[in-house]
mmCIF file of C-alpha atoms in Angstrom:
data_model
loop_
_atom_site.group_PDB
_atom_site.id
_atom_site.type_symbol
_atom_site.label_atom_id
_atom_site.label_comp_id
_atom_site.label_asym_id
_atom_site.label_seq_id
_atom_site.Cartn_x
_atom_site.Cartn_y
_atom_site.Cartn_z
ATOM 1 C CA UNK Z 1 -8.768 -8.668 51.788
ATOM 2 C CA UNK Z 2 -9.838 -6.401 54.591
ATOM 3 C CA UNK Z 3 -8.904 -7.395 58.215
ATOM 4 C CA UNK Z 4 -12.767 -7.400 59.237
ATOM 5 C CA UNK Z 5 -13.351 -10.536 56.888
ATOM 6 C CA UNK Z 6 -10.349 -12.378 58.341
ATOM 7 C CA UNK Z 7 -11.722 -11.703 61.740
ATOM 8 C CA UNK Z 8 -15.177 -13.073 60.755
ATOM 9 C CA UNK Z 9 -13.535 -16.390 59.722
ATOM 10 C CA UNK Z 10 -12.154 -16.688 62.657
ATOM 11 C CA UNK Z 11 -11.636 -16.272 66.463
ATOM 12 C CA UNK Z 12 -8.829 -14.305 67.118
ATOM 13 C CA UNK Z 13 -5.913 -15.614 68.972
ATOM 14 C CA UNK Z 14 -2.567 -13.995 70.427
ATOM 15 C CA UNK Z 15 0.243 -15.464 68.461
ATOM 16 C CA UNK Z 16 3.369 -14.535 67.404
ATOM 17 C CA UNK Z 17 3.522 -11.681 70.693
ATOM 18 C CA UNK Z 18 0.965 -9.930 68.494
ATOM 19 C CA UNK Z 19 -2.105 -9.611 70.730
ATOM 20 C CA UNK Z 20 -4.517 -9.854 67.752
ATOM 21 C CA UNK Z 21 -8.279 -9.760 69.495
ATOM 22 C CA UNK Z 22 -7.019 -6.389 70.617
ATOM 23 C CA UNK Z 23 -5.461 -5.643 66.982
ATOM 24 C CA UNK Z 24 -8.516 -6.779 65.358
ATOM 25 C CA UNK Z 25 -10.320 -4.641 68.487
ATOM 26 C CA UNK Z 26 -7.934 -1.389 67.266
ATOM 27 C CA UNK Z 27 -9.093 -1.683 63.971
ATOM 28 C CA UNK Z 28 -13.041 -2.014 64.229
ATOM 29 C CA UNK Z 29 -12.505 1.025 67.016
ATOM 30 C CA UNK Z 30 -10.791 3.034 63.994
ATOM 31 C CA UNK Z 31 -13.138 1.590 61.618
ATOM 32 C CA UNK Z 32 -16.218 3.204 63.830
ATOM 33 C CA UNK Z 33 -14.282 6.482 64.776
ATOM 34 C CA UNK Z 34 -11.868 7.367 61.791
ATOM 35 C CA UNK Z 35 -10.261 10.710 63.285
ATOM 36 C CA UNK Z 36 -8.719 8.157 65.702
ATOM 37 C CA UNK Z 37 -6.808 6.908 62.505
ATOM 38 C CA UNK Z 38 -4.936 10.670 62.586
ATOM 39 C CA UNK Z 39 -1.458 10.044 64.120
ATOM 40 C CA UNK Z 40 1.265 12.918 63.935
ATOM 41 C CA UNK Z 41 4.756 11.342 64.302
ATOM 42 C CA UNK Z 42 7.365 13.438 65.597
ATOM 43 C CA UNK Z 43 11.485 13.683 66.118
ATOM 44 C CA UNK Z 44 13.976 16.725 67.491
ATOM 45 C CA UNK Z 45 17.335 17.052 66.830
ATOM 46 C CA UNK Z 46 20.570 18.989 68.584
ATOM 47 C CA UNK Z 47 23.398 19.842 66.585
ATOM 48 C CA UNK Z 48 26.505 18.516 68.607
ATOM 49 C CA UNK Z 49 29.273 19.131 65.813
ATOM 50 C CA UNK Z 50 30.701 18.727 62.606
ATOM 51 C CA UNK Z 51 28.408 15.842 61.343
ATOM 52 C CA UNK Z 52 27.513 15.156 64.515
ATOM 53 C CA UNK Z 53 24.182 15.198 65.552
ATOM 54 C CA UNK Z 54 21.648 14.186 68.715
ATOM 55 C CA UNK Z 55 18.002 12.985 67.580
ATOM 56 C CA UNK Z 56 14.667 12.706 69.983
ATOM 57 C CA UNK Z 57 11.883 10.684 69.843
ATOM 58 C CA UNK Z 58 9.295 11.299 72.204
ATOM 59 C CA UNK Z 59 5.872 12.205 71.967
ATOM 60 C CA UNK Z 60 3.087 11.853 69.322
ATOM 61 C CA UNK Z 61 -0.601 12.885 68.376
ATOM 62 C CA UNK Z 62 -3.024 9.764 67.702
ATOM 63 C CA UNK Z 63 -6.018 7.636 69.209
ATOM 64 C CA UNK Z 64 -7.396 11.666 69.516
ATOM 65 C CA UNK Z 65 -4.738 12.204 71.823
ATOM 66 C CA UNK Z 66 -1.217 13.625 72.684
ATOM 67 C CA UNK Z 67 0.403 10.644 73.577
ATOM 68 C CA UNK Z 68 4.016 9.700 74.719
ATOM 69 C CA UNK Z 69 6.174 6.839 74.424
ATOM 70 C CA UNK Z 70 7.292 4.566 77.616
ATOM 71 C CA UNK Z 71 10.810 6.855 77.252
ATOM 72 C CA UNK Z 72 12.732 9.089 74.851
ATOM 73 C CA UNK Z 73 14.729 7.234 72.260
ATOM 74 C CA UNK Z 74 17.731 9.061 71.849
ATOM 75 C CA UNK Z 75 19.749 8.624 68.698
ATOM 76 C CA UNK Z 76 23.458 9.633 67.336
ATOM 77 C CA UNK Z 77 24.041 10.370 63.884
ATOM 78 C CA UNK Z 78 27.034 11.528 62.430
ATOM 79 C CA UNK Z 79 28.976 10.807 59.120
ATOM 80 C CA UNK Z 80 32.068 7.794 59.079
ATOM 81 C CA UNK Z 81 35.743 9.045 59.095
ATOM 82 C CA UNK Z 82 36.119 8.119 55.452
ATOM 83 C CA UNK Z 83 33.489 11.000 55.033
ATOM 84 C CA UNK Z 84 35.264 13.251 57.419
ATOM 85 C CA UNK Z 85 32.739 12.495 60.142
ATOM 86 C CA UNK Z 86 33.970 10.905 63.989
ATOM 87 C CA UNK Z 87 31.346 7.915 63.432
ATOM 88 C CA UNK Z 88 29.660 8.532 66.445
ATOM 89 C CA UNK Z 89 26.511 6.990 65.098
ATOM 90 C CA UNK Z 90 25.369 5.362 61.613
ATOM 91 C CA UNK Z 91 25.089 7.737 58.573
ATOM 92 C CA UNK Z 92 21.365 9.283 58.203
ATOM 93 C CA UNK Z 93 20.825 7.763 55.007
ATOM 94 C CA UNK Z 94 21.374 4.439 56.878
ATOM 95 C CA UNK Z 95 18.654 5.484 59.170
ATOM 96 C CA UNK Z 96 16.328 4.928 56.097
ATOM 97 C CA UNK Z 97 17.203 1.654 55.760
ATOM 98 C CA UNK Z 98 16.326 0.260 59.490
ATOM 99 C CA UNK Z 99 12.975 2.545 59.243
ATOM 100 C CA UNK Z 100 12.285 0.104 56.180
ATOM 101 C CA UNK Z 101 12.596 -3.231 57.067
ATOM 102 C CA UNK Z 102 11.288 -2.581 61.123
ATOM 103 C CA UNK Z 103 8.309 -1.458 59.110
ATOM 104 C CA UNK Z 104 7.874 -4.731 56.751
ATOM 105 C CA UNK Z 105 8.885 -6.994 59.900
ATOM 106 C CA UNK Z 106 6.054 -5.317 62.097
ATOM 107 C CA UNK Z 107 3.590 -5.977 59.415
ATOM 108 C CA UNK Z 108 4.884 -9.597 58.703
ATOM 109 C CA UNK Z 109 4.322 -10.181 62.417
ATOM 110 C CA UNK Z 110 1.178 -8.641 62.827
ATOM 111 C CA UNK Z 111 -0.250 -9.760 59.454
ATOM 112 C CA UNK Z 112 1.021 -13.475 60.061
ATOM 113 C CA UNK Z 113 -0.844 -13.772 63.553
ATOM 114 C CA UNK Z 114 -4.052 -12.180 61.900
ATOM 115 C CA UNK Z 115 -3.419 -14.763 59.272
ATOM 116 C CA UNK Z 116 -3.119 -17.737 61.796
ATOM 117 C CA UNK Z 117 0.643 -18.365 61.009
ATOM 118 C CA UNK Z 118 3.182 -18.560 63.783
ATOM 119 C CA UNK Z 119 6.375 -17.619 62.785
ATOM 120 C CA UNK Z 120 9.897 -18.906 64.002
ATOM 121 C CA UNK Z 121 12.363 -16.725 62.148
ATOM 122 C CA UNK Z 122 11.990 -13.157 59.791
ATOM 123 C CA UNK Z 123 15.109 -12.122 59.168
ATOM 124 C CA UNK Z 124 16.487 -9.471 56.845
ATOM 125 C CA UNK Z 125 18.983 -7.692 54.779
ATOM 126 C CA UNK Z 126 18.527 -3.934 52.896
ATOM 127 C CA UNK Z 127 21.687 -2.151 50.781
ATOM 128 C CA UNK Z 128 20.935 1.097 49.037
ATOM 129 C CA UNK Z 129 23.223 2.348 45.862
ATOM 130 C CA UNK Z 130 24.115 6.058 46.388
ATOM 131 C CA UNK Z 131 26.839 7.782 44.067
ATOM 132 C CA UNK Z 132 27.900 10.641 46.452
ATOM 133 C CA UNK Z 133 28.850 13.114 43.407
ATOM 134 C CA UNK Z 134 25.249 14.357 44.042
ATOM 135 C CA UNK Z 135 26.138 15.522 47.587
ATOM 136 C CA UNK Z 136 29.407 16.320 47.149
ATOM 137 C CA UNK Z 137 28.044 18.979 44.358
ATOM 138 C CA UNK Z 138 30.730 17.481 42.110
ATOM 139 C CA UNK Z 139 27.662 16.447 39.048
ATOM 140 C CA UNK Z 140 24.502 18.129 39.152
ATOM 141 C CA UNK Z 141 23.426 14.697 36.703
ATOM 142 C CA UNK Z 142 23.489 12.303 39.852
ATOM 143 C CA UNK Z 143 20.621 12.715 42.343
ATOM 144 C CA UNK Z 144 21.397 12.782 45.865
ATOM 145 C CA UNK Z 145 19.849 10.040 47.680
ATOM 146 C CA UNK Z 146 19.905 6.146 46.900
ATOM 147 C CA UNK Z 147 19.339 5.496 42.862
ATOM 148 C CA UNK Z 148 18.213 1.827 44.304
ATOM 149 C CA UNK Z 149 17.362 -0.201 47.311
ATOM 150 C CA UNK Z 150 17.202 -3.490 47.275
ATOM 151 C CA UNK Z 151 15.444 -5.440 50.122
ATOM 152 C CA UNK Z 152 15.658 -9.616 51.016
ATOM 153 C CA UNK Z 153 13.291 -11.463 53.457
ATOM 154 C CA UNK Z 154 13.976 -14.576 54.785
ATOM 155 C CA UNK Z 155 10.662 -15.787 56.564
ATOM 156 C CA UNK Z 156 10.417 -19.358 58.060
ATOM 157 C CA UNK Z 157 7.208 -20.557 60.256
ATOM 158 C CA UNK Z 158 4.154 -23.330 59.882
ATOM 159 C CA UNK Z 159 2.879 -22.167 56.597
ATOM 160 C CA UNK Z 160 3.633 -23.502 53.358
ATOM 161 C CA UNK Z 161 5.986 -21.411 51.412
ATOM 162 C CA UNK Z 162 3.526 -19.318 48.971
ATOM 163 C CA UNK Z 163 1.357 -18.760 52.458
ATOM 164 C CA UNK Z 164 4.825 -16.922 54.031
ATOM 165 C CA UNK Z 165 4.872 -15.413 50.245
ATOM 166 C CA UNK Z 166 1.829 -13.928 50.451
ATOM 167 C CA UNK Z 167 2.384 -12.043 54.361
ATOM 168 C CA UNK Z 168 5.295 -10.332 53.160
ATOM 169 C CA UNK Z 169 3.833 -9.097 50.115
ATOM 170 C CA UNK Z 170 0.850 -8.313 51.682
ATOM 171 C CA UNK Z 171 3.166 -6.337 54.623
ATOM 172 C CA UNK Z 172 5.185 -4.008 51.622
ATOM 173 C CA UNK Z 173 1.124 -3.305 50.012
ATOM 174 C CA UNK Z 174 0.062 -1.688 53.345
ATOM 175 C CA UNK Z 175 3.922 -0.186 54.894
ATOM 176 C CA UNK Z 176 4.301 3.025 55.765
ATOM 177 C CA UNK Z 177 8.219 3.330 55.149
ATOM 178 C CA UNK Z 178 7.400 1.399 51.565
ATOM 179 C CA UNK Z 179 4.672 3.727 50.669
ATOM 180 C CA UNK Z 180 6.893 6.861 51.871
ATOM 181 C CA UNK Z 181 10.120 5.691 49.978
ATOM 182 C CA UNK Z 182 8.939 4.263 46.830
ATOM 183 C CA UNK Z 183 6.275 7.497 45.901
ATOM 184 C CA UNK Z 184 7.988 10.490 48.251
ATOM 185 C CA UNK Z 185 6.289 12.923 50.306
ATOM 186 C CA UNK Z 186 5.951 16.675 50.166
ATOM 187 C CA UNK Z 187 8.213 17.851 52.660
ATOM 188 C CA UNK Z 188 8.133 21.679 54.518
ATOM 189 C CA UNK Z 189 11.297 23.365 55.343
ATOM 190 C CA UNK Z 190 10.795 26.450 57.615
ATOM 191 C CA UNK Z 191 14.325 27.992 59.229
ATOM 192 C CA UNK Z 192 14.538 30.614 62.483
ATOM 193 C CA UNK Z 193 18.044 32.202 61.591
ATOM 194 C CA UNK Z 194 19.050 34.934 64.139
ATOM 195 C CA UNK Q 1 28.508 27.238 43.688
ATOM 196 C CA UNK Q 2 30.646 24.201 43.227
ATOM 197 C CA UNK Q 3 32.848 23.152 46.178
ATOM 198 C CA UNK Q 4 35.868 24.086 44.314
ATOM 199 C CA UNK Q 5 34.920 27.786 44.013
ATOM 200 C CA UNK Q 6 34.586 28.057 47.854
ATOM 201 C CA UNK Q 7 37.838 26.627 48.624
ATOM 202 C CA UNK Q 8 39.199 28.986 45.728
ATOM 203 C CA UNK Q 9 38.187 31.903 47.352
ATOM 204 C CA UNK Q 10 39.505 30.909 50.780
ATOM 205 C CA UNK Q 11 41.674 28.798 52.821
ATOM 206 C CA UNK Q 12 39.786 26.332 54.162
ATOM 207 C CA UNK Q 13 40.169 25.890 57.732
ATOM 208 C CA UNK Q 14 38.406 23.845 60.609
ATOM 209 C CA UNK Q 15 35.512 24.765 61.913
ATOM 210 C CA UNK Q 16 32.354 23.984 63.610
ATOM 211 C CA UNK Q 17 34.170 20.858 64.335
ATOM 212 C CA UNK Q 18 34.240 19.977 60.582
ATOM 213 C CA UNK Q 19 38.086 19.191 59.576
ATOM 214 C CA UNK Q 20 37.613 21.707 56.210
ATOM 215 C CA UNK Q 21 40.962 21.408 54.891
ATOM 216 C CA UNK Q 22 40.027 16.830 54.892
ATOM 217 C CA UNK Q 23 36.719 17.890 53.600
ATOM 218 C CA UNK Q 24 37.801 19.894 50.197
ATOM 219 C CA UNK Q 25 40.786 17.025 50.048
ATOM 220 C CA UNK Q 26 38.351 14.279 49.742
ATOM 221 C CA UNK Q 27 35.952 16.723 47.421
ATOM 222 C CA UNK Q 28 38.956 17.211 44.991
ATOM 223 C CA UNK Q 29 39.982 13.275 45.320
ATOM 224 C CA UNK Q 30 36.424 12.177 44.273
ATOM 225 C CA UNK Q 31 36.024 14.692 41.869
ATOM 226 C CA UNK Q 32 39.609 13.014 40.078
ATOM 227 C CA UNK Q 33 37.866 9.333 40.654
ATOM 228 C CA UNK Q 34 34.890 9.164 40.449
ATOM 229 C CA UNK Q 35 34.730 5.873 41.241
ATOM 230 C CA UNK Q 36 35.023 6.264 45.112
ATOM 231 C CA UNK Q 37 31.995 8.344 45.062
ATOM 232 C CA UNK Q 38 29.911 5.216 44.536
ATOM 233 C CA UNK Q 39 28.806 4.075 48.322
ATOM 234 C CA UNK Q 40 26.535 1.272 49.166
ATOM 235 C CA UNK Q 41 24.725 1.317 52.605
ATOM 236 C CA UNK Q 42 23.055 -1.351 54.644
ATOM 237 C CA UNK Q 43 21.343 -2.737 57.162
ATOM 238 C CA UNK Q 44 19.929 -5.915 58.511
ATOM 239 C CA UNK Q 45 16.991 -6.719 61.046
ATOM 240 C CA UNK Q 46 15.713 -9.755 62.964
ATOM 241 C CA UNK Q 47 12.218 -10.157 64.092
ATOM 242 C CA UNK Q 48 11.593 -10.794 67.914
ATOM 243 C CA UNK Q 49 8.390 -10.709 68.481
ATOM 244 C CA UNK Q 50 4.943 -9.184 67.835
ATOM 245 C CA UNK Q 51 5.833 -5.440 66.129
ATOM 246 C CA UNK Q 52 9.156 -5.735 67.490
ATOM 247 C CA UNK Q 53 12.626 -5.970 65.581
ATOM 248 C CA UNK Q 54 16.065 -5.473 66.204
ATOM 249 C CA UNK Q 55 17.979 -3.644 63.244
ATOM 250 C CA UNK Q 56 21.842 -3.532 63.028
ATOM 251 C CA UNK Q 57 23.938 -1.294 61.018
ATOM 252 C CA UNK Q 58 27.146 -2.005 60.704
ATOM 253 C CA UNK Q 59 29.206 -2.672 57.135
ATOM 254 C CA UNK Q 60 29.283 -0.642 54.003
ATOM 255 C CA UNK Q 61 30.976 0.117 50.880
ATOM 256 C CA UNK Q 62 32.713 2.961 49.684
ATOM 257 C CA UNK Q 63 35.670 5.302 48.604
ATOM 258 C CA UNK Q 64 36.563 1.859 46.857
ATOM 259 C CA UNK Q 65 36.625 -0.912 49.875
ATOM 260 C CA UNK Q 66 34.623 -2.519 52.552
ATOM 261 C CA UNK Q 67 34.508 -0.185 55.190
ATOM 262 C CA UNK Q 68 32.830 -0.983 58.664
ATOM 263 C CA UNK Q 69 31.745 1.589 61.473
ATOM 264 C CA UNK Q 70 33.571 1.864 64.412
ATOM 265 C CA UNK Q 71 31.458 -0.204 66.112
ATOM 266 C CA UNK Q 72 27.680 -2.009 65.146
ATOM 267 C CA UNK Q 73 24.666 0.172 65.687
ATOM 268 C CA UNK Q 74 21.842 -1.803 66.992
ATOM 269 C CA UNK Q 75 18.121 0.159 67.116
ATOM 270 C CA UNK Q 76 15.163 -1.445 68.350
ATOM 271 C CA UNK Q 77 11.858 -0.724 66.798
ATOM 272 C CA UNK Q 78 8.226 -1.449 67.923
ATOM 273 C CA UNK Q 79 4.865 0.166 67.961
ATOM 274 C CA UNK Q 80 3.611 2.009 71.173
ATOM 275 C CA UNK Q 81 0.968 0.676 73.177
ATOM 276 C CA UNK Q 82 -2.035 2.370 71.511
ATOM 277 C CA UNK Q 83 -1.200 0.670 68.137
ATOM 278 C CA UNK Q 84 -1.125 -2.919 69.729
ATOM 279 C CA UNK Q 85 3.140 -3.002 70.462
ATOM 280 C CA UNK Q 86 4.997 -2.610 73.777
ATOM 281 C CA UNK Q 87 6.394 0.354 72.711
ATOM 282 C CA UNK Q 88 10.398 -1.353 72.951
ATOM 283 C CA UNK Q 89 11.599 1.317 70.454
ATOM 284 C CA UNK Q 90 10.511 3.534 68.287
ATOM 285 C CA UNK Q 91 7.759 3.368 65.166
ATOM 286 C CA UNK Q 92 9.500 2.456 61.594
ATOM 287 C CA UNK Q 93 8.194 5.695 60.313
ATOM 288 C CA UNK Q 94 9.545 7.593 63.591
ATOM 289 C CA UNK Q 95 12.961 6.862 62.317
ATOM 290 C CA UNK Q 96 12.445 8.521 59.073
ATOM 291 C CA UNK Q 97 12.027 11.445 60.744
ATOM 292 C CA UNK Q 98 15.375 10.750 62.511
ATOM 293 C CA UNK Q 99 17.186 10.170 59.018
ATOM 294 C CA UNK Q 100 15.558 13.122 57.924
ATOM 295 C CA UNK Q 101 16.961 15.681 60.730
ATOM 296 C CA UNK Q 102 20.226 14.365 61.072
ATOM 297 C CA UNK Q 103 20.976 14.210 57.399
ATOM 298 C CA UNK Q 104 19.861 18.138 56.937
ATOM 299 C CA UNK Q 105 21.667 18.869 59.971
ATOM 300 C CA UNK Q 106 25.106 17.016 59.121
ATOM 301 C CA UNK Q 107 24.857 19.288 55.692
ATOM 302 C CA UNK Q 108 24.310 22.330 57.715
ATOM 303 C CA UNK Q 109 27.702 21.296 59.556
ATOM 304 C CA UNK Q 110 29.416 20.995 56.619
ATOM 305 C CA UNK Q 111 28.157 23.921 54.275
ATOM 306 C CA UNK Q 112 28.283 26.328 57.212
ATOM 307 C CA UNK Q 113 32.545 25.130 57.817
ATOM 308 C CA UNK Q 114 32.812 25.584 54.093
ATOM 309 C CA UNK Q 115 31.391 28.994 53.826
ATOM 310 C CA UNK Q 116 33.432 30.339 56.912
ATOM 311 C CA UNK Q 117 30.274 30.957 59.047
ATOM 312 C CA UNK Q 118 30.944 29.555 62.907
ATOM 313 C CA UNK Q 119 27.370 27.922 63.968
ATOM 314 C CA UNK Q 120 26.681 28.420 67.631
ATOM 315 C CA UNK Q 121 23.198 26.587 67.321
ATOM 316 C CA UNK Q 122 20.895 24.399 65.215
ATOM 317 C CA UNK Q 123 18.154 22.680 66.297
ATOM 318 C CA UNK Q 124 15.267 21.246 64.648
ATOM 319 C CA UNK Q 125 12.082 19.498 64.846
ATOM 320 C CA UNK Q 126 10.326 17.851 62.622
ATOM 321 C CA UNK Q 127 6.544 16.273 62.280
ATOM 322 C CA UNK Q 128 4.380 14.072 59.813
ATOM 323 C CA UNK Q 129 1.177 13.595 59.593
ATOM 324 C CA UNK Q 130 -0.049 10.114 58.974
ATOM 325 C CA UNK Q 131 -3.794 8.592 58.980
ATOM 326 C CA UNK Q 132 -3.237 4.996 59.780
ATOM 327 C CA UNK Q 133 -6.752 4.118 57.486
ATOM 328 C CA UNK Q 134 -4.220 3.256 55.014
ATOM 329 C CA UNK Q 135 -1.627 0.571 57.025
ATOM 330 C CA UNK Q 136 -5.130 -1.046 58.582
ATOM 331 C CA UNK Q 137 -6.729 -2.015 55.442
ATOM 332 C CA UNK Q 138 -9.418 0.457 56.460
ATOM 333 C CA UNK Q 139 -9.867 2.734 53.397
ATOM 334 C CA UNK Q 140 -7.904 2.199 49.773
ATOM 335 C CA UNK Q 141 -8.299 5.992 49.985
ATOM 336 C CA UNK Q 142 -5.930 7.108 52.305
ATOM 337 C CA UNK Q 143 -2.100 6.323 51.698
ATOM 338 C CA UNK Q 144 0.269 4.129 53.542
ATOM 339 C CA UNK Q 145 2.979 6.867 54.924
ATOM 340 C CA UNK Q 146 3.213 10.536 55.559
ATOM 341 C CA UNK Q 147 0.425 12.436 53.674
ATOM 342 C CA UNK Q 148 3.070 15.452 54.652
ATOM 343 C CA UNK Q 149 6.332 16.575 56.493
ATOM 344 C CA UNK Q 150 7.228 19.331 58.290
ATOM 345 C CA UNK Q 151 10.229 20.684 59.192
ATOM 346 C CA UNK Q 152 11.347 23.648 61.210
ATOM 347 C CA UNK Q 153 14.923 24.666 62.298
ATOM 348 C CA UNK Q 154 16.425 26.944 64.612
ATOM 349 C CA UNK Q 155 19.920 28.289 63.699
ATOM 350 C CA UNK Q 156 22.270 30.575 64.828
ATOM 351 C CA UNK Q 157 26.409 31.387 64.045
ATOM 352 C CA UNK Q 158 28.409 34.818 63.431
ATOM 353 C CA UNK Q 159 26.835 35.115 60.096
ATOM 354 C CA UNK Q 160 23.573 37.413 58.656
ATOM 355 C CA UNK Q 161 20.433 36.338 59.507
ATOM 356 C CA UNK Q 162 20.127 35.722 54.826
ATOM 357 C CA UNK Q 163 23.374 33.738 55.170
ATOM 358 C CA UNK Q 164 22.255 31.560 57.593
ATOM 359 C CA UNK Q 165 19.412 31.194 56.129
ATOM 360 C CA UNK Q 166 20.896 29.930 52.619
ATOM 361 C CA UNK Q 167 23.193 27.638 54.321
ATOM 362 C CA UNK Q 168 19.799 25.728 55.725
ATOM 363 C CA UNK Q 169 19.003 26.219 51.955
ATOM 364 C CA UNK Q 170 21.925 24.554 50.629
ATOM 365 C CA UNK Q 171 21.719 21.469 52.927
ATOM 366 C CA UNK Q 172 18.136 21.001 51.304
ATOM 367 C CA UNK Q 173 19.005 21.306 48.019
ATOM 368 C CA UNK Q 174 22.002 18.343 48.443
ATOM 369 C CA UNK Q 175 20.419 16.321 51.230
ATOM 370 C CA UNK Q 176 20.195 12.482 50.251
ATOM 371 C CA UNK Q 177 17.406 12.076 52.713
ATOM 372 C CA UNK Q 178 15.192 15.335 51.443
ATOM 373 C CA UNK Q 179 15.515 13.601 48.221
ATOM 374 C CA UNK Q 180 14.432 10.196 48.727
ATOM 375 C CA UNK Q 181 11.914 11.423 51.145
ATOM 376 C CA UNK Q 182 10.415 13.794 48.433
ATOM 377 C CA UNK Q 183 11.294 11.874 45.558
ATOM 378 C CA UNK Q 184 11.221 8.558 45.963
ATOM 379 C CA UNK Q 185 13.349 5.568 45.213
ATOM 380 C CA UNK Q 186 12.761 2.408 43.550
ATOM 381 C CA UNK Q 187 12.939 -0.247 46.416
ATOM 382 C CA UNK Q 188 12.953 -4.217 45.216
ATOM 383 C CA UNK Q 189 12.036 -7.039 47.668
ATOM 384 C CA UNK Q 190 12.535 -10.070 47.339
ATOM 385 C CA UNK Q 191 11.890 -13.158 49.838
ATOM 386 C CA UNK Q 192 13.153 -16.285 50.665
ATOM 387 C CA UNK Q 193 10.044 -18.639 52.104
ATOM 388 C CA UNK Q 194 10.346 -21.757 53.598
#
């Protein structure tokens, strides 16, 4: 059901630390002004070593403006020493995996206080199955990334139980990181060599 | 070119902080058992408040045991103000673009130490584009995630301008997180209400 009809039902209330008159204010302003809707997400990275690697996140493009967050998130990544790596940060595949479930839990928190429902616990758990012949180049029959991913919520708060049902599902119809992982996205590589 | 070619043709020896010689050992060792090739990551995530979470990545499986990182890696996400968070960490699909960096850049390492070719630089940056009509119930029209991804990196080592080039090439074409970001993988949720 769109978000307008919820608000129509009724007045808006923070709950949950989700300010949701100004979520349901966010989306009517988007609703009226749809270029506002265009967001352009953005990371660096700095090659320390080996596996080793330094990520930025910084600034983005939305609301119709270049915007920045409160400070740059800085992020190791390297590989684990039984892949040959110093473990000086998680693995990027396992990067994937806390993009997906901060993405359902931010739209289980924001869907539950547009909803009415205060929560008191969302907890979860992801594992993805990757056979690393792909990488390795040792089978050119096993894909490289995850061949599944399996996801579990645990939701508790003052709802019945097909209620706290419903807000996850609804939270994996409308995720970004769902949508993104389950159907792919074209992807550009451009390289400076010199 | 399989792995086994390269190391073949040369004796493999560190470089670009990549232990070579551990590298081709544990190529040849998975290519004899197969069966340590099959990993299983993971993460896990509590909900705080509002758009805000707290991921942890910590244990996984592979080469044939529980294995555990050095130490737990704890990432906060949230949305930035304009989108109704308080901007605590990063957005969910912000650390995509993370995974997606680091994992190119970790195969960069490695190819690069494998072919012989010292890197003096890589650095990359990487942006999607994203109309958020889709996560606010605003238009069935417009997607969830990423409509597209782009990705640009610098590079340089004691190596032709084509070989660096194909080494970029070669991290693509055996990156987990290229694939699952252009290819998708099937992701199951299920939820425990109550």
């Amino acid at each position: 059901m769109p978000q307008q009809t919820m608000e129509a039902r009724r007045k808006p209330m923070p709950l949950n630390g989700v300010d949701t008159p100004q979520l349901f204010a966010t989306i009517n302003a988007v609703g009226a002004h749809p270029e506002l809707a265009k967001f352009q997400f953005r990371a660096s990275n700095r090659w320390i070593e080996g596996t080793h690697s330094l990520g930025r996140i910084e600034t983005f493009y939305g609301a119709g403006a270049e915007q920045r967050h409160v400070r740059a998130f800085d992020y190791d990544a390297d590989h684990p020493a039984v892949l040959v790596g110093q473990d000086r940060g998680p693995t990027p595949v396992e990067f994937l995996l806390q993009a997906l479930l901060a993405c359902l839990t931010a739209g289980i928190g924001n869907i539950a206080a547009a909803r009415g429902v205060k929560l008191t616990r969302v907890e979860s758990r992801v594992e993805g199955d990757i056979d690393l012949q792909g990488i390795l180049g040792l089978s050119d029959d096993v894909r490289n990334g995850y061949q599944r991913v399996r996801v579990s919520f645990d939701i508790e708060g003052d709802a019945p139980e097909e209620k706290l049902r419903e807000i996850v599902e609804q939270s994996k119809a409308r995720s970004a990181v769902f949508d993104v992982l389950t159907n792919g996205v074209p992807v550009e590589v451009t390289v400076n060599a010199g």
